XYZ file of C-alpha atoms in Angstrom:
551
model
C -2.922 -13.868 -38.021
C -3.878 -16.342 -40.732
C -4.115 -14.783 -44.307
C -1.792 -11.973 -43.797
C 1.754 -12.049 -44.593
C 4.752 -10.340 -42.821
C 6.789 -7.918 -45.295
C 10.136 -8.818 -44.118
C 9.096 -12.594 -44.630
C 8.470 -11.655 -48.164
C 11.620 -9.836 -48.653
C 13.731 -12.623 -47.180
C 12.011 -15.109 -49.567
C 12.703 -13.059 -52.523
C 16.287 -12.755 -51.769
C 16.640 -16.596 -51.363
C 15.153 -17.025 -54.895
C 17.322 -14.560 -56.232
C 20.561 -16.148 -54.460
C 19.178 -19.548 -55.577
C 18.960 -18.238 -59.215
C 22.334 -17.275 -59.386
C 23.802 -20.300 -57.779
C 22.053 -22.342 -60.258
C 22.668 -20.167 -63.352
C 26.499 -20.114 -62.163
C 26.521 -23.839 -62.285
C 24.751 -24.215 -65.441
C 27.192 -21.933 -66.958
C 29.916 -23.797 -65.766
C 28.714 -26.983 -67.224
C 28.185 -25.262 -70.834
C 31.153 -23.325 -71.076
C 33.198 -26.363 -69.562
C 31.632 -28.463 -72.180
C 32.308 -25.695 -74.972
C 36.021 -25.679 -73.782
C 36.321 -29.342 -73.803
C 35.016 -29.382 -77.571
C 37.837 -26.570 -78.515
C 40.493 -28.693 -77.070
C 39.523 -31.684 -79.071
C 39.522 -29.379 -82.131
C 42.759 -28.113 -81.201
C 44.287 -31.235 -80.918
C 42.808 -32.386 -84.095
C 44.100 -29.259 -86.042
C 40.501 -28.060 -86.561
C 40.680 -25.303 -84.025
C 42.539 -22.762 -82.482
C 42.669 -20.182 -79.350
C 41.791 -22.684 -76.827
C 43.826 -20.783 -74.080
C 41.932 -18.109 -74.459
C 38.770 -19.667 -74.280
C 39.479 -21.713 -71.499
C 40.666 -18.808 -69.302
C 37.747 -16.717 -70.080
C 35.359 -19.430 -69.147
C 37.206 -20.490 -65.898
C 37.412 -16.824 -64.509
C 33.897 -16.378 -65.275
C 32.722 -19.246 -63.633
C 34.912 -18.854 -60.533
C 33.389 -15.473 -60.366
C 30.016 -16.433 -60.716
C 30.457 -19.457 -57.896
C 32.132 -16.808 -55.493
C 29.632 -14.520 -55.978
C 26.702 -16.959 -55.225
C 28.580 -18.804 -52.203
C 29.009 -15.308 -50.482
C 25.507 -14.229 -50.964
C 24.469 -17.709 -49.767
C 26.651 -17.558 -46.643
C 25.422 -13.853 -46.047
C 21.762 -15.020 -46.035
C 22.720 -18.044 -43.611
C 24.144 -15.644 -41.162
C 21.246 -13.674 -41.689
C 18.825 -16.301 -40.743
C 20.993 -17.214 -37.743
C 20.983 -13.677 -36.663
C 17.127 -13.221 -37.326
C 16.510 -16.500 -35.169
C 18.607 -15.369 -32.363
C 16.863 -11.790 -32.355
C 13.329 -13.541 -32.313
C 14.469 -15.843 -29.366
C 15.625 -12.773 -27.443
C 12.410 -11.047 -28.244
C 10.307 -14.030 -26.918
C 12.719 -14.359 -23.836
C 12.364 -10.754 -23.247
C 8.294 -10.915 -23.418
C 8.381 -13.835 -21.125
C 10.881 -12.678 -18.291
C 11.467 -9.847 -15.956
C 14.516 -7.992 -17.184
C 15.555 -7.357 -13.453
C 15.517 -10.786 -11.879
C 15.207 -13.066 -15.004
C 12.016 -14.668 -13.414
C 8.800 -15.134 -15.591
C 6.429 -12.082 -15.730
C 2.882 -12.273 -15.050
C 1.712 -13.227 -18.523
C 4.328 -16.192 -18.778
C 3.495 -17.666 -15.465
C 0.051 -17.739 -16.292
C 0.954 -19.987 -19.325
C 3.802 -22.073 -17.655
C 1.283 -22.655 -14.814
C -1.238 -24.219 -17.034
C 1.062 -26.660 -18.359
C 2.338 -27.439 -14.577
C -0.967 -28.093 -13.449
C -1.502 -30.445 -16.287
C 1.535 -32.253 -15.315
C 0.313 -32.324 -11.708
C -3.121 -33.859 -12.760
C -1.681 -36.508 -14.742
C 0.855 -37.593 -11.834
C -2.517 -37.278 -9.459
C -0.307 -34.724 -7.445
C -1.184 -30.886 -6.389
C 0.300 -27.426 -7.312
C 1.218 -25.089 -4.496
C 1.053 -21.433 -5.493
C 2.928 -18.860 -3.174
C 2.161 -15.384 -3.536
C 5.109 -13.043 -1.639
C 5.180 -9.515 -1.132
C 8.116 -7.883 0.596
C 7.470 -5.739 3.843
C 8.877 -2.277 4.328
C 9.994 -2.295 0.703
C 8.734 1.361 -0.144
C 10.517 2.586 2.922
C 13.818 1.357 1.310
C 12.832 2.963 -1.803
C 12.214 6.138 -0.115
C 15.423 6.263 2.031
C 17.906 4.771 -0.196
C 16.731 5.360 -3.885
C 15.698 2.935 -6.453
C 19.310 1.515 -7.139
C 18.872 -0.045 -3.582
C 15.491 -1.084 -4.278
C 16.666 -2.922 -7.432
C 19.396 -4.399 -5.231
C 16.443 -5.668 -2.657
C 14.525 -7.194 -5.488
C 17.715 -8.912 -7.044
C 18.703 -10.413 -3.813
C 15.249 -11.594 -2.964
C 14.928 -13.400 -6.474
C 18.256 -15.184 -5.548
C 17.132 -16.261 -2.142
C 13.634 -17.320 -3.570
C 15.176 -19.271 -6.488
C 17.785 -21.097 -4.019
C 15.047 -22.400 -1.957
C 12.870 -23.603 -4.766
C 12.323 -27.334 -5.732
C 13.441 -28.701 -8.957
C 11.317 -27.609 -11.958
C 9.363 -24.996 -9.880
C 8.105 -22.043 -11.600
C 9.342 -18.511 -10.160
C 7.972 -14.922 -11.290
C 7.844 -11.408 -10.541
C 4.586 -9.963 -11.016
C 5.554 -6.265 -10.988
C 6.886 -4.116 -8.159
C 8.085 -5.953 -4.928
C 5.587 -8.668 -5.559
C 6.572 -12.315 -6.197
C 5.013 -15.813 -7.273
C 6.399 -19.331 -7.236
C 4.623 -22.496 -8.114
C 5.515 -26.551 -7.651
C 4.034 -29.644 -7.516
C 3.483 -31.302 -4.202
C 1.991 -34.875 -2.741
C -1.153 -33.221 -1.601
C -0.973 -36.084 1.639
C 2.183 -33.983 2.686
C 1.649 -30.152 2.721
C 4.353 -29.857 5.565
C 6.870 -29.804 2.589
C 4.960 -26.676 1.466
C 5.125 -25.572 5.263
C 8.709 -25.989 5.208
C 9.883 -24.068 2.228
C 7.245 -21.286 3.291
C 9.172 -20.925 6.585
C 12.629 -21.175 4.813
C 11.595 -18.026 2.730
C 10.328 -15.904 5.435
C 13.435 -16.726 7.091
C 15.524 -16.064 4.541
C 13.929 -12.616 3.740
C 14.938 -11.397 7.121
C 18.483 -11.588 6.470
C 19.745 -7.983 6.130
C 21.427 -6.957 2.723
C 24.707 -4.969 3.246
C 25.955 -3.317 0.302
C 28.328 -0.249 -0.156
C 27.761 0.865 3.636
C 23.761 0.305 3.247
C 21.829 -1.724 5.710
C 19.013 -2.780 3.574
C 16.274 -4.704 5.886
C 12.845 -6.159 4.606
C 10.794 -9.118 5.443
C 8.041 -10.818 3.299
C 4.411 -12.208 3.774
C 3.382 -14.951 1.892
C 0.044 -16.399 0.975
C -0.363 -19.960 -0.253
C -3.153 -21.691 -2.421
C -3.221 -25.406 -3.398
C -5.144 -26.465 -6.419
C -6.787 -29.922 -5.082
C -9.081 -27.800 -3.082
C -11.661 -26.724 -5.657
C -9.018 -24.560 -7.183
C -8.115 -25.821 -11.180
C -6.719 -22.922 -12.758
C -3.884 -20.586 -12.218
C -6.199 -17.448 -12.282
C -8.157 -18.974 -9.380
C -4.915 -20.223 -7.493
C -3.140 -16.667 -7.801
C -6.423 -14.783 -6.373
C -6.285 -17.050 -3.540
C -2.916 -17.051 -2.590
C -3.074 -12.893 -3.048
C -5.768 -13.064 -0.348
C -3.936 -15.341 1.965
C -1.074 -12.838 1.569
C -3.082 -9.828 2.792
C -4.225 -11.809 5.412
C -0.716 -12.573 6.380
C 0.038 -8.692 6.336
C -2.949 -7.834 8.154
C -1.890 -10.405 11.287
C 1.383 -8.498 11.336
C 3.615 -9.418 8.588
C 6.773 -11.438 8.183
C 4.590 -14.838 8.011
C 2.691 -16.949 5.453
C -0.733 -18.113 5.949
C -2.764 -21.038 3.736
C -5.974 -19.609 2.111
C -9.348 -20.333 3.887
C -12.594 -19.842 2.313
C -13.432 -17.297 5.303
C -10.888 -15.077 4.140
C -12.978 -14.782 0.797
C -15.796 -14.020 2.480
C -14.110 -11.301 4.942
C -12.627 -9.957 1.562
C -16.063 -9.542 0.106
C -17.557 -7.695 3.121
C -14.474 -5.259 3.195
C -15.071 -4.758 -0.404
C -18.788 -3.953 0.417
C -17.893 -1.616 3.338
C -15.078 0.097 1.473
C -17.829 0.983 -1.672
C -20.426 2.175 1.190
C -17.754 4.778 2.811
C -16.663 6.046 -0.617
C -20.723 6.298 -1.194
C -21.412 7.716 2.430
C -18.650 10.024 2.895
C -20.151 12.845 0.696
C -23.691 11.903 1.498
C -22.738 12.927 5.329
C -23.372 9.413 6.803
C -20.283 9.832 9.082
C -21.100 11.931 12.058
C -19.288 13.110 15.217
C -20.345 11.991 18.339
C -19.297 13.286 21.825
C -16.847 11.909 24.643
C -17.217 13.696 27.726
C -14.081 14.822 29.202
C -14.411 15.792 32.953
C -12.331 17.589 35.697
C -11.405 14.726 38.129
C -11.278 17.153 40.947
C -14.416 18.920 40.684
C -16.599 17.006 38.287
C -17.197 19.841 36.187
C -17.433 19.112 32.354
C -14.487 20.496 30.508
C -15.104 19.410 26.980
C -15.565 16.479 24.659
C -13.360 14.143 22.217
C -15.082 13.815 18.882
C -15.427 10.370 17.631
C -16.346 9.154 14.209
C -19.317 7.135 14.197
C -21.235 5.606 10.642
C -24.710 5.879 10.614
C -25.411 3.314 7.625
C -28.894 3.973 6.335
C -29.496 0.137 6.128
C -26.885 -1.556 8.863
C -27.581 0.869 11.495
C -24.775 2.353 13.695
C -21.198 0.822 12.411
C -18.401 0.999 15.066
C -15.076 2.767 14.138
C -13.081 -0.348 14.914
C -14.961 -1.792 11.661
C -14.316 1.218 9.280
C -11.287 3.018 10.464
C -8.670 0.421 9.602
C -10.132 0.149 5.934
C -10.157 4.020 5.638
C -6.442 4.212 6.575
C -5.818 1.375 4.375
C -7.750 2.741 1.256
C -6.628 6.580 1.755
C -10.268 7.324 2.604
C -9.272 8.491 6.225
C -8.438 12.407 5.323
C -11.864 13.019 3.723
C -13.459 11.216 6.351
C -11.956 12.735 9.206
C -12.235 16.380 7.649
C -15.804 15.666 6.917
C -16.740 14.679 10.474
C -14.535 17.539 11.776
C -16.454 20.269 9.878
C -19.822 19.155 11.328
C -18.297 18.923 14.639
C -17.000 22.611 14.453
C -20.288 24.023 13.001
C -22.484 22.667 15.783
C -19.845 23.107 18.796
C -18.769 26.765 17.776
C -21.882 27.904 19.462
C -21.270 25.789 22.743
C -19.815 27.562 26.052
C -16.611 28.747 25.664
C -15.104 27.143 28.550
C -15.706 23.647 26.603
C -13.032 22.703 24.446
C -13.195 20.007 21.610
C -10.682 17.262 20.828
C -9.841 15.296 17.694
C -7.709 12.579 16.414
C -5.688 12.523 13.806
C -4.468 9.348 12.311
C -1.147 8.413 11.238
C -1.854 8.571 7.659
C -3.050 12.416 8.067
C 0.374 13.147 9.730
C 2.192 12.296 6.458
C 0.211 15.230 4.689
C 2.428 18.486 4.635
C -0.881 20.600 3.999
C -2.443 18.925 7.094
C -2.297 22.199 9.218
C -3.583 24.290 6.279
C -6.772 22.128 5.868
C -7.242 22.266 9.496
C -7.102 26.110 9.697
C -9.352 26.477 6.330
C -12.017 24.375 8.325
C -11.911 26.792 11.361
C -12.109 29.754 9.006
C -14.886 28.487 7.184
C -16.693 27.016 10.206
C -15.979 29.865 12.585
C -14.776 27.816 15.567
C -12.332 29.197 17.787
C -8.855 27.790 17.594
C -8.064 28.179 21.208
C -11.134 25.870 21.839
C -9.301 23.092 19.790
C -7.227 20.367 20.894
C -5.405 18.114 18.338
C -4.628 14.517 19.467
C -1.435 12.726 17.895
C -0.809 8.984 18.552
C 2.602 8.186 19.473
C 2.991 5.725 16.795
C 2.377 8.088 14.082
C 5.817 10.017 14.900
C 7.779 7.363 13.948
C 8.223 7.829 10.201
C 8.667 11.636 9.649
C 9.250 13.456 13.015
C 10.356 16.508 11.045
C 7.289 16.832 9.233
C 5.255 16.212 12.481
C 7.462 19.045 14.131
C 6.317 21.173 11.225
C 2.534 20.424 11.288
C 2.273 20.654 15.065
C 4.330 24.338 15.060
C 1.922 25.507 12.525
C -0.973 24.500 14.293
C 0.524 25.871 17.706
C 1.079 29.068 15.804
C -2.778 29.820 15.537
C -3.448 28.851 19.336
C -4.413 25.362 18.698
C -3.201 22.882 21.673
C -1.778 19.633 21.030
C -2.082 16.548 23.283
C -0.249 13.340 22.845
C -2.526 10.337 22.595
C -1.707 6.541 23.936
C 1.103 7.675 25.903
C 3.041 4.843 27.004
C 2.253 2.488 24.280
C 5.223 3.619 21.947
C 9.008 3.334 22.116
C 10.511 6.574 22.406
C 7.891 8.646 24.645
C 10.519 10.758 26.269
C 12.263 11.702 23.034
C 9.056 12.663 21.305
C 8.151 14.910 24.684
C 11.273 16.815 24.133
C 10.903 16.891 20.269
C 7.311 18.472 20.148
C 5.651 20.985 22.276
C 2.978 19.127 23.727
C 0.299 21.041 26.073
C -1.239 17.685 27.408
C -0.527 13.979 27.964
C -3.264 11.067 27.573
C -2.861 7.886 29.258
C -4.050 4.832 27.131
C -6.861 3.343 28.250
C -5.317 -0.189 28.308
C -3.670 1.006 31.390
C -6.315 2.857 33.181
C -8.965 0.306 32.823
C -6.779 -2.393 34.824
C -5.602 -0.035 37.347
C -7.354 -1.782 40.128
C -6.594 -5.251 39.369
C -2.853 -4.809 37.708
C -0.167 -3.481 39.898
C 1.841 -3.100 36.976
C -0.703 -0.855 35.180
C -1.075 0.930 38.310
C 2.803 1.986 38.347
C 2.691 3.046 34.849
C -0.224 5.071 35.130
C 1.456 6.691 38.360
C 4.756 7.086 36.888
C 3.245 8.918 33.788
C 1.234 11.213 35.993
C 4.652 12.185 37.936
C 6.185 12.581 34.478
C 3.550 15.143 33.272
C 3.848 17.012 36.690
C 7.551 17.495 36.649
C 7.213 18.613 32.705
C 4.260 20.942 33.239
C 1.832 18.983 31.329
C -1.446 18.110 32.558
C -2.481 14.583 32.195
C -5.699 13.158 30.550
C -6.582 9.266 31.482
C -8.912 7.598 28.930
C -10.849 4.376 29.808
C -12.386 5.511 33.235
C -14.938 2.673 33.904
C -16.048 3.404 37.719
C -15.829 5.577 40.781
C -12.769 3.613 42.294
C -10.743 4.182 39.187
C -11.488 7.891 39.274
C -10.773 8.215 42.958
C -7.221 6.424 42.394
C -6.662 8.628 39.292
C -7.419 11.779 41.301
C -5.036 10.774 43.936
C -2.300 10.296 41.504
C -2.522 13.625 39.798
C -4.578 13.097 37.035
C -6.287 16.454 36.078
C -9.026 15.412 33.635
C -10.417 11.918 32.693
C -12.792 10.215 30.480
C -14.632 6.957 29.901
C -18.131 5.207 30.091
C -18.240 6.224 33.956
C -19.210 9.613 32.843
C -21.362 8.087 29.961
C -21.402 6.708 26.631
C -20.431 9.005 23.765
C -23.194 11.452 22.829
C -25.207 12.488 19.551
C -25.065 15.753 18.732
C -28.774 16.135 19.880
C -27.838 14.089 23.075
C -25.243 16.449 23.729
C -26.757 19.834 23.134
C -29.738 18.515 25.537
C -27.196 17.817 28.491
C -25.110 21.405 27.736
C -28.858 23.019 27.775
C -29.648 21.543 30.972
C -26.179 22.342 32.645
C -26.594 26.023 31.102
C -23.558 25.785 28.888
C -25.883 26.640 25.669
C -26.404 30.479 24.522
C -29.992 31.705 25.235
C -30.135 32.749 21.709
C -28.788 31.753 18.972
C -29.447 33.251 15.237
C -28.732 30.900 12.315
C -25.828 31.859 10.463
C -24.481 34.544 13.046
C -21.512 33.772 15.146
C -21.599 34.625 18.858
C -19.064 37.263 18.171
C -21.370 38.742 15.812
C -24.285 38.690 18.084
C -22.514 40.360 21.119
C -21.361 43.039 18.880
C -25.077 43.738 17.774
C -26.158 43.548 21.374
C -23.474 46.121 22.367
C -24.713 48.482 19.347
C -28.260 48.017 20.893
C -26.991 48.835 24.310
C -25.320 52.044 23.343
C -28.471 53.245 21.400
C -30.720 52.661 24.225
C -32.573 49.617 22.699
C -31.421 47.069 24.982
C -31.603 46.245 28.629
C -28.107 45.053 30.185
C -28.719 41.650 31.888
C -28.565 41.378 35.765
C -25.214 39.944 37.139
C-alpha cells in the first residue's frame, strides 16, 4: 500500500548507505595518505624529512585493508540483491502457478485471460475457453491412493499442453478441473472442435505405472468470447455450465455453451432450493402403486413412490426431482422422510399387504443404511416382515461387499429384499449368487413391449424361467393391458404392477380402496398399534366385558 515502507527495504537501504560510505572513506583516505606519503618522499629526497618507508607502509596497508573490506561488503550486498530477486521471482511464480502441474492457477488465469481477450479484440478474433473435468478421477483416488491421483493429474496436464496451440493459456483450477484458452478465427470454429475432440480422445488412453492401470476420461465445456461474453469470469461460468451438460449427457464428450443451458440451470437451482425447503415441511409424500397376484387378481401390496406436492407448482414428477436429489445428496433425507410417512400409514393396513420401497444407489453407499431403516420401523411400529426393500442392479457395482453387509443386516430382521430392474445390468447372475434376494423384478422396458417385440418377450420368458429354477418369485413392472397380463401369467410371473391396475394412489385413495375391500381394521385407536388393540380385546374377553366376533 502507498505511504507504507517495508522494514526489509529500509534495512537494505541502510546497509547500502553504510557500505557506500566505507568505500568513499577508503578512497578519500587513500588519496589523502597517498598525498602525504608523496610529500614525505619529496622532503626525504631533499634531506628535509625521514622515515618515509614507515609512513608509506602504514598508509598503503591501511588503504588496502579499507578497500578490501569495502569491496567484500559491496560484493556481499550484490549477492544478497540477486538472491532476494530470485526469491521474489520464485514467490511470484508460486503464487501464479499450480505446484503439481506447473499450469496457471485460478487467479492467474483470470489475469492472463484478460490480456488474451484484449489481444483477440485488437486482432478482431475470438477466444475459446475450454473447461475440462476428469471423469472417474475420484474412483482412481479411492482405489489407488492420492499418489496415483497426482500421477493422473500430471499426465493429464502433459496431454493438454501437447495439444494446445502456441500462446494458449493452460490452468489447473483445483482438484481434477482444468481450463485452457486460446485465440481462434470466429469464422472457423471447427478448429476448436478438433482440439476438443483430440483432448477427449487423448484422455481416454490408460496410464500404466508400477503395475497400475489407471483409466479416466474427460468432459469438456466450451464458451466463446464473441457471443456476448467479453470477460474471463463470464467465459469460465459459461464453459462450466457446458461442461456439466456434457457430464449429464454421458461424459467423455464436449459440449458448446448454449443459452438454454443457463435457463435449465436456473430452473434446476430453483428446484434444489425448493427441495431443501420442502423436505422438512413434508411436501414430499408417498403414493402407492398396486401389486397384484396375476393368477387370482388379488391385491398383494403396494410399491411406495415419492411425489412432490409443491404448494404453487402442483404435483412434480420424480423424473424431475430424483436426479437432482441424488446429485445434491438430498436423496437420503427425502427417502427416509417419505418412508416414515408410509410406515406410519400402512402399519394399520391388513397384515397380508406388503410395502415395497426403493433404495437409491447413493443410499446404498451409506454403511448405516440398515440401522436407519430399522430405526424407522421401531419408531413407527411397522412390521419388518411386511417390508420389501428394492435394490437396483446398477447400484451394486461400486461396492458389493458393503451391499452384502446392508442386505444381510436387513434380512436378519425379517425384511425381504428384491432385485429391481433385473436384466438392465451387466452381471445379473453374479449378483443373484452374491446376495440372498427374495424376489426378482423385471424392468418395465421389457414388459411394456412384450407384445410388439419378440426379443423383449424372449428376455421376460428367460427371466421367469430363471426365477423358477432359483426358487425366486418374479414381479413384472409396466403392465399396461390385459394381453400383457395374460402372457406374463402364462410365462410364470407371479406378481405384477402397472397402470393396467390403476395409477399410483394417494394415501386417501389407497385407504378408500382398502376400506372397500375390507382390508382396513374396523377400529383404529389413534396412537395405539394393532397388537396393543388385540391385547386389550383379549383382556376384555377374559374379564367378561367383551363379545367374541362370530367366525
